[in-house]
Amino acid sequence: MHGYGGPEVLKYEDAPRPEPAEGEVLVKVHAAAVNPVDWKIRAGYMRSFRDYPMPFILGWDFSGTIEEVGRGVAPAWKAGDEVYSRPDIGRNGAYADYIAVRASEIQRKPSRSTMYTRRRFRWLRSPRGRPCSMPRNCGPASAS
């Protein structure tokens, strides 16, 4: 998007392929979710929290395959790994072919999940380890 507003500000266009910085991986996006925060940012409702630099790419829940590993990334991550993430919403999102994301913000996609069935709420667990229905009462969970 190049400015705040309604759905008409979204543009389908070519964008440069990001380069992973130190501690980041480049992920080929297979699926990206649309969440309420996306339209709130697009409409400008979050500007008092953060004014985004334009142009800006929305979308912060995604699954994909690591294409490239930046310097300083743990050897556990390599090209070809299938991952999912909910990265920092202050950076460009996943409504694109590729996203550069901090290695600390990705999880391995469980083998029993497809790229298209991974859901954000899997990250949320109650203190007793049960799935949560109210995110404010939950904390991060590890992938299984």
XYZ file of C-alpha atoms in Angstrom:
144
model
C 0.000 0.000 0.000
C 1.131 3.526 -0.728
C -1.161 5.343 1.695
C -3.855 4.816 4.311
C -7.492 4.271 3.387
C -10.032 1.687 2.284
C -9.401 -1.456 0.230
C -8.749 0.706 -2.836
C -5.279 1.635 -1.467
C -4.111 -1.963 -1.901
C -2.170 -2.381 -5.131
C -0.907 -5.511 -6.808
C 2.565 -4.664 -8.077
C 6.104 -5.927 -8.339
C 8.293 -5.222 -5.329
C 12.017 -5.846 -4.911
C 12.926 -9.215 -3.435
C 14.151 -8.563 0.126
C 17.664 -9.521 1.165
C 18.053 -11.254 4.536
C 20.133 -9.200 6.968
C 22.250 -10.701 9.711
C 20.103 -12.993 11.857
C 17.353 -13.219 9.229
C 16.077 -15.757 6.739
C 14.409 -15.162 3.382
C 11.165 -17.124 3.107
C 9.196 -17.919 -0.056
C 5.619 -17.288 1.068
C 3.151 -20.100 0.339
C 0.182 -18.794 2.349
C -0.572 -15.559 4.224
C -3.532 -14.912 6.511
C -5.759 -11.848 6.572
C -6.334 -10.634 10.123
C -8.123 -7.668 11.717
C -4.816 -5.894 12.360
C -4.220 -5.761 8.601
C -7.300 -3.688 7.793
C -6.827 -1.570 10.914
C -3.307 -0.636 9.819
C -4.451 -0.117 6.214
C -7.270 2.187 7.343
C -4.872 4.212 9.529
C -6.390 3.240 12.883
C -2.983 2.227 14.254
C -1.187 5.477 13.330
C -1.129 6.686 16.934
C 0.735 3.477 17.774
C 2.998 3.414 14.716
C 3.072 5.465 11.527
C 4.188 3.078 8.797
C 6.623 4.164 6.069
C 5.120 3.999 2.594
C 5.082 1.962 0.474
C 4.303 -0.795 2.966
C 3.381 -4.497 2.690
C 0.718 -5.905 5.031
C 0.207 -9.469 6.332
C 1.871 -11.009 9.376
C 0.755 -14.629 9.629
C 2.311 -16.836 6.993
C 3.791 -20.178 6.086
C 6.514 -20.822 3.563
C 9.880 -22.329 2.711
C 13.271 -20.863 3.606
C 15.050 -19.803 0.410
C 18.152 -18.194 1.901
C 19.792 -17.959 5.319
C 21.507 -14.742 6.414
C 24.770 -14.513 8.343
C 24.571 -15.295 12.036
C 21.562 -17.626 11.765
C 21.816 -20.855 13.770
C 22.858 -23.865 11.662
C 19.551 -25.533 12.588
C 17.887 -23.427 9.825
C 18.626 -24.147 6.184
C 17.207 -23.557 2.717
C 14.234 -25.852 2.104
C 12.951 -25.834 5.703
C 9.184 -25.365 5.908
C 8.270 -22.710 8.477
C 5.478 -20.529 9.789
C 5.616 -17.204 11.577
C 3.858 -14.198 13.048
C 6.687 -11.687 12.614
C 7.118 -8.113 13.849
C 4.243 -5.955 12.525
C 6.543 -2.964 12.316
C 8.233 -4.480 9.278
C 6.972 -5.354 5.805
C 4.560 -8.267 5.858
C 3.842 -11.403 3.873
C 1.403 -10.228 1.182
C 4.306 -10.807 -1.188
C 6.222 -13.632 -2.831
C 9.086 -13.310 -0.311
C 9.590 -11.964 3.190
C 12.810 -11.421 5.148
C 12.136 -12.323 8.760
C 14.226 -12.676 11.914
C 15.180 -16.304 12.536
C 13.951 -15.862 16.119
C 10.414 -15.268 14.760
C 9.998 -18.511 12.816
C 8.932 -21.995 13.845
C 9.277 -25.272 12.006
C 6.044 -26.291 10.312
C 4.904 -29.591 11.838
C 5.021 -32.418 9.316
C 1.326 -33.201 9.869
C 0.258 -29.674 8.816
C 0.062 -28.343 5.290
C 1.176 -24.855 4.319
C -2.477 -23.882 4.089
C -3.890 -25.283 7.345
C -1.441 -23.751 9.801
C -3.344 -21.322 12.005
C -2.161 -18.470 14.183
C -3.934 -19.730 17.263
C -1.653 -22.783 17.389
C 0.887 -20.355 18.839
C -1.421 -19.670 21.753
C -1.629 -21.975 24.752
C -3.109 -21.620 28.201
C -0.755 -21.859 31.182
C -1.831 -25.524 31.489
C -0.867 -26.262 27.887
C -4.413 -26.461 26.501
C -5.487 -24.499 23.401
C -6.785 -21.027 24.223
C -9.954 -19.393 23.026
C -9.114 -15.964 24.486
C -5.676 -14.816 23.245
C -5.198 -12.265 26.030
C -5.027 -15.171 28.520
C -2.479 -17.126 26.517
C 1.232 -17.209 25.940
C 3.490 -18.436 23.120
C 3.731 -22.171 22.572
C 6.385 -24.173 20.819
C 5.598 -25.962 17.580
C 4.701 -29.617 17.811
